CSV table of C-alpha atoms and ligand atoms in Angstrom, one decimal:
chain,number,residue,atom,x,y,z
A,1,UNK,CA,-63.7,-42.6,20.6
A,2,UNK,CA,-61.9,-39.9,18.8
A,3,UNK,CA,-59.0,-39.9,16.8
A,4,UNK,CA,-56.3,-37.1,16.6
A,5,UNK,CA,-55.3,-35.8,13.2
A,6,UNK,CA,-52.0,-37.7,11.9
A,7,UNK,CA,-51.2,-35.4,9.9
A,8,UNK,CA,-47.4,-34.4,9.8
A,9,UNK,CA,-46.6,-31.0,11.8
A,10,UNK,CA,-44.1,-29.3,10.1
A,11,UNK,CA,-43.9,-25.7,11.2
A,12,UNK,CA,-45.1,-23.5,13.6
A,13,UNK,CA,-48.0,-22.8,11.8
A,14,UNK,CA,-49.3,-26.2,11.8
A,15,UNK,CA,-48.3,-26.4,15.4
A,16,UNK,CA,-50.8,-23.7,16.3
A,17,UNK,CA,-53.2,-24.6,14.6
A,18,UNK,CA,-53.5,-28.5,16.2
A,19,UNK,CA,-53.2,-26.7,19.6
A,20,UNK,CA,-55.6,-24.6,18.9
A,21,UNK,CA,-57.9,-27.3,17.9
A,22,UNK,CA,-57.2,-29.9,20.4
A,23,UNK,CA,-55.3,-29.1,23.6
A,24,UNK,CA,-56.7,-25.7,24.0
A,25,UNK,CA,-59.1,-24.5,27.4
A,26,UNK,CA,-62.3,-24.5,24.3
A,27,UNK,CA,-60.7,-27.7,22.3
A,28,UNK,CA,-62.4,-31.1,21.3
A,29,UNK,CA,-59.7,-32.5,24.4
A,30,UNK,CA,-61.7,-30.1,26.5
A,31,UNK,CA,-64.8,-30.4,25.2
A,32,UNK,CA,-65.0,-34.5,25.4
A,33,UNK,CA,-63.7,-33.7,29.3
A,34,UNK,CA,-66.8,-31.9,29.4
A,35,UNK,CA,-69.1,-35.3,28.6
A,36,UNK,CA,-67.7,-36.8,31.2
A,37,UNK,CA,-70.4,-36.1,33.1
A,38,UNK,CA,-73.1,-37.9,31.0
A,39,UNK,CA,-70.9,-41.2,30.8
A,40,UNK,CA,-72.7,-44.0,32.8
A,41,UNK,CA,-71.0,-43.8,36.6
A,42,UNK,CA,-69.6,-47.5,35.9
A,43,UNK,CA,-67.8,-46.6,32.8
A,44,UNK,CA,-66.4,-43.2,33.8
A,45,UNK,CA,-63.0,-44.3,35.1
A,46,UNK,CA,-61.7,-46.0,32.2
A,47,UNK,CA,-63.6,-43.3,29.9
A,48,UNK,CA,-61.7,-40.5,32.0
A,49,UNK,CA,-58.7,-42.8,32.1
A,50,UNK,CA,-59.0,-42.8,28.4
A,51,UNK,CA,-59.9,-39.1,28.0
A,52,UNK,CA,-56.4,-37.9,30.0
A,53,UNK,CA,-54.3,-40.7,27.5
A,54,UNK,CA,-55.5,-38.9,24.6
A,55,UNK,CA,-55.0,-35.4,26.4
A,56,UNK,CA,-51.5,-36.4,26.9
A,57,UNK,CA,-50.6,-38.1,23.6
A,58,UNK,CA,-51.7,-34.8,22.1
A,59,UNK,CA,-49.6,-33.1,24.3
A,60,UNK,CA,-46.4,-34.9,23.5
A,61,UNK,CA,-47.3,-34.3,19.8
A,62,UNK,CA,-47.1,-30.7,19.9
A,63,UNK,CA,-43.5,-31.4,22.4
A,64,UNK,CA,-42.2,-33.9,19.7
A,65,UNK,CA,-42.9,-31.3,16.9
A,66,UNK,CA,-41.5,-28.1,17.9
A,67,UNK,CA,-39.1,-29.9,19.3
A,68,UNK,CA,-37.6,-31.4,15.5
A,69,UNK,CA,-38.7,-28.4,14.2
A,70,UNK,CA,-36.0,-26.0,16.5
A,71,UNK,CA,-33.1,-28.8,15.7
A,72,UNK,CA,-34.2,-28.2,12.5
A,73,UNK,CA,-32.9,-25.1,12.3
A,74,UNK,CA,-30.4,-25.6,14.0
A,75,UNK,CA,-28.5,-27.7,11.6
A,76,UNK,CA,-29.3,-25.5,8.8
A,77,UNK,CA,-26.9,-23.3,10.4
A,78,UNK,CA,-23.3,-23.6,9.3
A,79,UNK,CA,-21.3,-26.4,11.3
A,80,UNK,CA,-18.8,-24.8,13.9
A,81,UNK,CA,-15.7,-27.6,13.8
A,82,UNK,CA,-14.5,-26.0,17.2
A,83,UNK,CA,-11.6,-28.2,17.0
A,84,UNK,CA,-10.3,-26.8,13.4
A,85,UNK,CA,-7.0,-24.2,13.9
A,86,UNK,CA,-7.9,-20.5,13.9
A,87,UNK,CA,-8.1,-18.3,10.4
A,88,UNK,CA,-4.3,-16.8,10.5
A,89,UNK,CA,-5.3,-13.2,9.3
A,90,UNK,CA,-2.8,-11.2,7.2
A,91,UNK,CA,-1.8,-7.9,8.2
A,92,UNK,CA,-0.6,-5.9,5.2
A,93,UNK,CA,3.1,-4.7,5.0
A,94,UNK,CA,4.9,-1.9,4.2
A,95,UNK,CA,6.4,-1.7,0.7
A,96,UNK,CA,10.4,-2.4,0.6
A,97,UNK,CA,10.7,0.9,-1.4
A,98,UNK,CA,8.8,3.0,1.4
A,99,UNK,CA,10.5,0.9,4.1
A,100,UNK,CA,14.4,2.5,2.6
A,101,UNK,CA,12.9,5.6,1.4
A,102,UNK,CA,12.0,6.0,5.5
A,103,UNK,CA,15.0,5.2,6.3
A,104,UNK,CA,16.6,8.0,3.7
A,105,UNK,CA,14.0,10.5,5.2
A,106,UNK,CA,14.7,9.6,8.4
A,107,UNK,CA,18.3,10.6,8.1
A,108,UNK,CA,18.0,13.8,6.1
A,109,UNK,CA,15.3,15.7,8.0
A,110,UNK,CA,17.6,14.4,11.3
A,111,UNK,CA,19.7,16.9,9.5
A,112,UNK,CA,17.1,19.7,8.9
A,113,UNK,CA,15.7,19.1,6.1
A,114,UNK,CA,12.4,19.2,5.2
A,115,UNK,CA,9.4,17.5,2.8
A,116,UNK,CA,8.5,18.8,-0.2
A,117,UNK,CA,6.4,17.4,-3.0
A,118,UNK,CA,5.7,17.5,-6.5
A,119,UNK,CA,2.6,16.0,-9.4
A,120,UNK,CA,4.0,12.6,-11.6
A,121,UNK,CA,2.1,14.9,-13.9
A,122,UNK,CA,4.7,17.7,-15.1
A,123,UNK,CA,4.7,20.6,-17.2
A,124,UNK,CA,7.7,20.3,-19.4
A,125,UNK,CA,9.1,23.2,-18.6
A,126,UNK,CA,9.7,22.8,-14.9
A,127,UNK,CA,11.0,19.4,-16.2
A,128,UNK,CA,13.2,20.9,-18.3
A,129,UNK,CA,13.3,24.7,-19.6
A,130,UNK,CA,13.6,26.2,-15.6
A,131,UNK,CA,16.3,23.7,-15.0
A,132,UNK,CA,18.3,25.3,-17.7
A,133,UNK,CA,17.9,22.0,-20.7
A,134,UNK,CA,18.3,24.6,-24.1
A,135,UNK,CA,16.0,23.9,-25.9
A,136,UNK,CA,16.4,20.7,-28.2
A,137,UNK,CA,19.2,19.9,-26.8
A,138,UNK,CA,20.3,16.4,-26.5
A,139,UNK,CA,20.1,16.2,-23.2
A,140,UNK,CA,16.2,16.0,-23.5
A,141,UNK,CA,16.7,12.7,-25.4
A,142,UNK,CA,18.8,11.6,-22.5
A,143,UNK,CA,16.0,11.3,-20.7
A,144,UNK,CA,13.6,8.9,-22.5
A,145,UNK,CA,10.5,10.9,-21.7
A,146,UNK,CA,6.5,9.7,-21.7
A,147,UNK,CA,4.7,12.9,-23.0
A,148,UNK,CA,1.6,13.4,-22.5
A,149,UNK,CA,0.7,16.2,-24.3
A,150,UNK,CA,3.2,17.7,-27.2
A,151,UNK,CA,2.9,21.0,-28.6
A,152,UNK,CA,6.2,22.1,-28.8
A,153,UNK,CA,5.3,24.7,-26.4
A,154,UNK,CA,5.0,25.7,-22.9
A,155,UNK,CA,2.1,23.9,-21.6
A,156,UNK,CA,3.5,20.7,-23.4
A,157,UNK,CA,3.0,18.1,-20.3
A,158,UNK,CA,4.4,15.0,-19.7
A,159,UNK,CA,5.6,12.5,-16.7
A,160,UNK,CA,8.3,13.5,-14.6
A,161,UNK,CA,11.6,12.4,-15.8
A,162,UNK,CA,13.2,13.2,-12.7
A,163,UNK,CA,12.3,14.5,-8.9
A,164,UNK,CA,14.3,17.9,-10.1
A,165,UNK,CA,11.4,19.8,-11.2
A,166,UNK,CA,10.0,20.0,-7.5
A,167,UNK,CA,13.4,21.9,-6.8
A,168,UNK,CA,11.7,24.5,-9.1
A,169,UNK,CA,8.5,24.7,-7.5
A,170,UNK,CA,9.9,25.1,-4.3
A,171,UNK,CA,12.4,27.8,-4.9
A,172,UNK,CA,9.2,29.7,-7.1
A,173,UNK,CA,7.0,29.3,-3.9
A,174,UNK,CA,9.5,29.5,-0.8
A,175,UNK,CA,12.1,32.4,-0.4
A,176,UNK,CA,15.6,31.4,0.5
A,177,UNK,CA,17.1,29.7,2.9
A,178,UNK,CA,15.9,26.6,1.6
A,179,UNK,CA,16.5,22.8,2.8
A,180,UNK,CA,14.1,20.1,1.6
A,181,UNK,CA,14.2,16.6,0.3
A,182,UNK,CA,11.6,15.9,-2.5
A,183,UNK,CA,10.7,11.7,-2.4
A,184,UNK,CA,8.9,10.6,-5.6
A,185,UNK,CA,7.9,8.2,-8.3
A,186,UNK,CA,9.7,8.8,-12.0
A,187,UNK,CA,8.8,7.6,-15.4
A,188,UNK,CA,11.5,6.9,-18.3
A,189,UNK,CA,10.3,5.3,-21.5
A,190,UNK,CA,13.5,2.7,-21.2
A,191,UNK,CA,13.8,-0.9,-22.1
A,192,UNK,CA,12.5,-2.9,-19.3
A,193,UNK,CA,14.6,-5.3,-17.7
A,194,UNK,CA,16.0,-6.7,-14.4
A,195,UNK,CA,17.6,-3.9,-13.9
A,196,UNK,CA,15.5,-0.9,-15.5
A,197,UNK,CA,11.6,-0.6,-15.1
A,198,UNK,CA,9.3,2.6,-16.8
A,199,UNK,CA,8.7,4.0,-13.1
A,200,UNK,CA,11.3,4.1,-10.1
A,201,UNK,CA,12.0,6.1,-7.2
A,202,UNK,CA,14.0,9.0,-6.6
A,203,UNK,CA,14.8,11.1,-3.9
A,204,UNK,CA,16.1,14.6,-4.6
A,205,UNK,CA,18.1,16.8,-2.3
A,206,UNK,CA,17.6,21.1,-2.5
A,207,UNK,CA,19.6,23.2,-0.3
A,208,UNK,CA,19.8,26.9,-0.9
A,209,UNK,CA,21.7,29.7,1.3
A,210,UNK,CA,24.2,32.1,1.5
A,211,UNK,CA,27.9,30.9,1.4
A,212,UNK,CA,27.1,27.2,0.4
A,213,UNK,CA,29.8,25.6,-1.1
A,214,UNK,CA,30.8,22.2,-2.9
A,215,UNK,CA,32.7,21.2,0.7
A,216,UNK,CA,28.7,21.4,2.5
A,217,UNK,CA,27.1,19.1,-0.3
A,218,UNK,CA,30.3,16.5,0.2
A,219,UNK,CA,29.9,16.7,4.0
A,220,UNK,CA,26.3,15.8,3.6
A,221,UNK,CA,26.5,13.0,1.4
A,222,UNK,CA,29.2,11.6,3.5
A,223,UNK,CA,27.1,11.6,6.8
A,224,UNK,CA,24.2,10.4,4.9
A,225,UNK,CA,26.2,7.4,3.9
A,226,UNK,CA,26.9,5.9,6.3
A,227,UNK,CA,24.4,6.0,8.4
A,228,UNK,CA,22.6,4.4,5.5
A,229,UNK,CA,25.1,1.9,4.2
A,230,UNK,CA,27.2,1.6,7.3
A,231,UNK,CA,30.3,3.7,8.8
A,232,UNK,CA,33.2,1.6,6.6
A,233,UNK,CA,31.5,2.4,3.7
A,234,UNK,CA,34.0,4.3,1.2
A,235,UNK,CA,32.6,7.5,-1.6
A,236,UNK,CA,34.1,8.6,-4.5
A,237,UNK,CA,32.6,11.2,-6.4
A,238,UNK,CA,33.0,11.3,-10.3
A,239,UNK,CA,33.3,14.5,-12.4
A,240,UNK,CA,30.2,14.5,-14.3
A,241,UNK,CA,27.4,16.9,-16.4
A,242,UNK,CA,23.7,17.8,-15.6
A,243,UNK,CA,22.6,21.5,-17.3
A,244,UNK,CA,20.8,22.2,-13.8
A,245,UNK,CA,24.4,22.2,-11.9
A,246,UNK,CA,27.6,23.2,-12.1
A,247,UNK,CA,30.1,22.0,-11.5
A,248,UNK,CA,28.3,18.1,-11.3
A,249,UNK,CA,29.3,15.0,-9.9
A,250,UNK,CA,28.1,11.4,-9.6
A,251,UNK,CA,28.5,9.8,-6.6
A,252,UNK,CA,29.2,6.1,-6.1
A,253,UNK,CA,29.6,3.8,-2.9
A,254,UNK,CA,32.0,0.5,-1.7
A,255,UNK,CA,29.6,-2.2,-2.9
A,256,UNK,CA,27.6,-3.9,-0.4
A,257,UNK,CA,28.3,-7.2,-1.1
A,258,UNK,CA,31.8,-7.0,-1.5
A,259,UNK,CA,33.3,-4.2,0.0
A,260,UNK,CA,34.7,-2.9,-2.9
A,261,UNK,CA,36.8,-6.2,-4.1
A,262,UNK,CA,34.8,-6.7,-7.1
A,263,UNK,CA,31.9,-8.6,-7.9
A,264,UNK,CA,28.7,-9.6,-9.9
A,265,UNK,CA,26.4,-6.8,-8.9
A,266,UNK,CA,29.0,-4.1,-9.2
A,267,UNK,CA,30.3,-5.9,-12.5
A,268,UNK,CA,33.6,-6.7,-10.8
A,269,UNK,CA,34.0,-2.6,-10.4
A,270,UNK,CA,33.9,-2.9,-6.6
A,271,UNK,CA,31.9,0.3,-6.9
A,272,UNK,CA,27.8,1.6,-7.3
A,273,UNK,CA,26.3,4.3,-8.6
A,274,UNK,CA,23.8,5.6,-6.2
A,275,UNK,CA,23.2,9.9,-6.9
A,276,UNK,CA,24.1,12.5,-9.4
A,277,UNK,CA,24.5,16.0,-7.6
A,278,UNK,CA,25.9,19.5,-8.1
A,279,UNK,CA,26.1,23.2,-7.2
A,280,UNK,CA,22.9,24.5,-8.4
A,281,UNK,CA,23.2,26.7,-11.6
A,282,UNK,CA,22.6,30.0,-11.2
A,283,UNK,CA,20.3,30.2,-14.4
A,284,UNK,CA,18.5,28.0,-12.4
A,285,UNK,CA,18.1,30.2,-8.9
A,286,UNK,CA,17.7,32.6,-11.3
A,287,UNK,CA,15.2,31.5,-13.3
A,288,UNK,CA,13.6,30.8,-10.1
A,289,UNK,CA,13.3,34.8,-9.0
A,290,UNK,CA,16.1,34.3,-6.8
A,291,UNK,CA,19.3,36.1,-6.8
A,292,UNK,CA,21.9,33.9,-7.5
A,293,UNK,CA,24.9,36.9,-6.5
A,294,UNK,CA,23.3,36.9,-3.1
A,295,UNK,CA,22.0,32.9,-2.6
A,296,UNK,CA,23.9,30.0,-4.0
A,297,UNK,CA,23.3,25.6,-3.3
A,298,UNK,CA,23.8,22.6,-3.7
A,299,UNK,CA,21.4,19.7,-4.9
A,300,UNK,CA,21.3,15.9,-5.5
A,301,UNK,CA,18.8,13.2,-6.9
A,302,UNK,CA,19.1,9.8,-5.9
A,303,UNK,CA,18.2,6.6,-7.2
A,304,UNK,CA,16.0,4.5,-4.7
A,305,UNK,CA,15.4,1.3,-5.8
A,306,UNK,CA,18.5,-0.1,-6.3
A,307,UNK,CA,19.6,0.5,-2.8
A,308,UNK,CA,16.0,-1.7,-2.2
A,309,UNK,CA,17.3,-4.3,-4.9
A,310,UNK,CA,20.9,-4.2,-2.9
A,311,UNK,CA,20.0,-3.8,0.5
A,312,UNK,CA,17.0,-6.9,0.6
A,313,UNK,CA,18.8,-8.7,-2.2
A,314,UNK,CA,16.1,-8.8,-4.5
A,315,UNK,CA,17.4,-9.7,-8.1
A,316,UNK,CA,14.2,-8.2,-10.5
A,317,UNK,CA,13.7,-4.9,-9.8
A,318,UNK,CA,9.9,-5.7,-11.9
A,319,UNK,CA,9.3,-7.4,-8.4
A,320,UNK,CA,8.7,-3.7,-6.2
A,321,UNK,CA,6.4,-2.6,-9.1
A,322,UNK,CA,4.2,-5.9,-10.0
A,323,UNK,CA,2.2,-5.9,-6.4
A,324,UNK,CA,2.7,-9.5,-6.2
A,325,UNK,CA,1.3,-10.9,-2.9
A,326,UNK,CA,3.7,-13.4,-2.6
A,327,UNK,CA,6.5,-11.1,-2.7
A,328,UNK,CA,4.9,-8.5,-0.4
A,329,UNK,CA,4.3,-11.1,2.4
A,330,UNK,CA,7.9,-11.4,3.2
A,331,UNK,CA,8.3,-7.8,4.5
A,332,UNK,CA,6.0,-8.0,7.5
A,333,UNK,CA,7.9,-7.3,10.5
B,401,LIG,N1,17.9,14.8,-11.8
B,401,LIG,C1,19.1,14.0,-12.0
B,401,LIG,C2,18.8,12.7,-12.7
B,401,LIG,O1,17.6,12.3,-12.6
B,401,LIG,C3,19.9,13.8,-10.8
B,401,LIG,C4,20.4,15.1,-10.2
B,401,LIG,C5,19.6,15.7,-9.2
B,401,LIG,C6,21.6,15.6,-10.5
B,401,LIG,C7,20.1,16.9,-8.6
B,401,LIG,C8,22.1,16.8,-9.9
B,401,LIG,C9,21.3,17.4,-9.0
B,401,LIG,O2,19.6,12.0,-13.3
């Protein structure tokens, strides 16, 4: 009589190796078949009965084993609930401010005009000196500035106050006629509130050519307008002084949320302020190396973000700069 190992088989390893030492063609199984032979005649049924028992116990052993051993596995693997609802996954959005300054680009280069750029990163005196500011003049202070590196002299560098200064690097770089709109981020060391944040958006407006007058830069703004804000939408432009133009204007429109009657978000004026604009000084095209007897324009600089506030009726314009998820979820679509 022999007895098969109980030990527990608990991998493939110890699989193999009680194969290998029972069941196989040279194992004890095999080898007790084998002394069959020499079994008394009588006895060699029940010993061969016996003999095949074993054979077959051993067999199921080695079925039993790799069989707990594969489920084993199995439900080490993550559990699949198939009867959970899908993962929704998130598709990122574009930004409200990029979604109306599209809209504005859409409209001016519909119009001819083309893309120009400038670095956050300015000297001052692009900022500044080439758009005709005198030197310590007040009109500097107007303009809260962040410097970045102060000197007092020319390579004094700071963050762009305005989008102006890319007017001057595309008149030094591009020889007249010139139409472009130049879309950009600009930084003003101001109180932060709901209404003012450090950085904002502008979008400024260059056109340069022979002949142009004050009539071209009002015919401009009035198309752009209203196809931005509508067709009933009513403009009234407002004497005012920037040293880069002359003569200078401000340019306000009807309200959007109350057609001009008058309420909280106009403070009851029935009016907003959305540009300030102007026949470019000639100091400027000068300053530039253009001739401003031959070439004369018109520009304008435009804020962005309150047409965002206005036109999505977001209250805190801190909202389009703090990246909050929450807030940028609801602009998909
Ligand atoms: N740069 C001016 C500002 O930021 C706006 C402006 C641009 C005015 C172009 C006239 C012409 O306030």
């Amino acid at each position: 009589q022999q007895q098969i190992n109980a030990a527990p088989l608990n991998s493939e390893a110890d699989i193999e190796s009680f194969r290998l030492l029972y069941t196989v063609r040279k194992g004890l199984i095999a080898a007790l078949f084998s002394q069959l032979k020499s079994v008394d005649p009588t006895d060699r049924p029940r010993i061969g009965n016996l003999l095949n028992q074993l054979k077959e116990s051993a067999e199921a052993r080695i079925a039993e084993a790799a069989e707990s051993i594969s489920h084993h596995e199995e439900s080490s693997q993550p559990v699949i609930d198939l009867t959970l609802p899908g993962r929704v996954s998130f598709t990122g959005s574009e930004h409200p401010v990029q979604k109306v300054l599209g809209e504005m680009k859409r409209i001016f280069s519909a119009m001819g005009f083309a893309m120009a750029t400038g670095p956050e990163l300015e000297l001052d005196s692009y900022n500044f000196d080439m758009l005709n500011f005198p030197p310590d003049h007040p009109a500097r202070d107007m303009q809260d500035t962040f410097f970045i590196k102060r000197n007092g002299n020319e390579d004094d560098v700071l963050l762009r106050t305005h989008t102006s200064p890319v007017q001057v690097r595309v008149m030094l770089e591009e020889p007249p006629p010139i139409r472009v709109i130049c879309p950009g981020k600009v930084y003003r060391n101001e109180a932060i509130s709901s209404r003012s944040y450090c950085v904002f958006h502008q979008l400024e407006g260059l056109y340069i050519d022979k002949g142009v007058t004050f009539a071209d830069l009002k015919a401009t703004i009035y198309s752009f307008a209203h196809q931005m804000f509508g067709s009933d939408v009513k403009l009234r432009f407002r004497p005012s002084f920037f040293p880069f133009t002359e003569p200078s204007a401000e340019v306000d429109v009807t309200c959007y949320l109350c057609g001009g009657k008058g309420c909280k978000v106009c403070k009851k004026s029935g009016w907003l302020e959305i540009m300030g604009c102007g026949m470019v000084h000639p100091n400027v095209i000068q300053n530039c190396g253009i001739d401003p007897e031959v070439w004369s324009g018109y520009a304008f600089g435009m804020g962005v973000d309150r047409t965002v506030l206005l036109h999505y009726k977001i209250n805190d314009i801190r909202l389009l700069f703090e990246n909050d998820i929450r807030m940028l979820r609801q602009f998909t679509a």
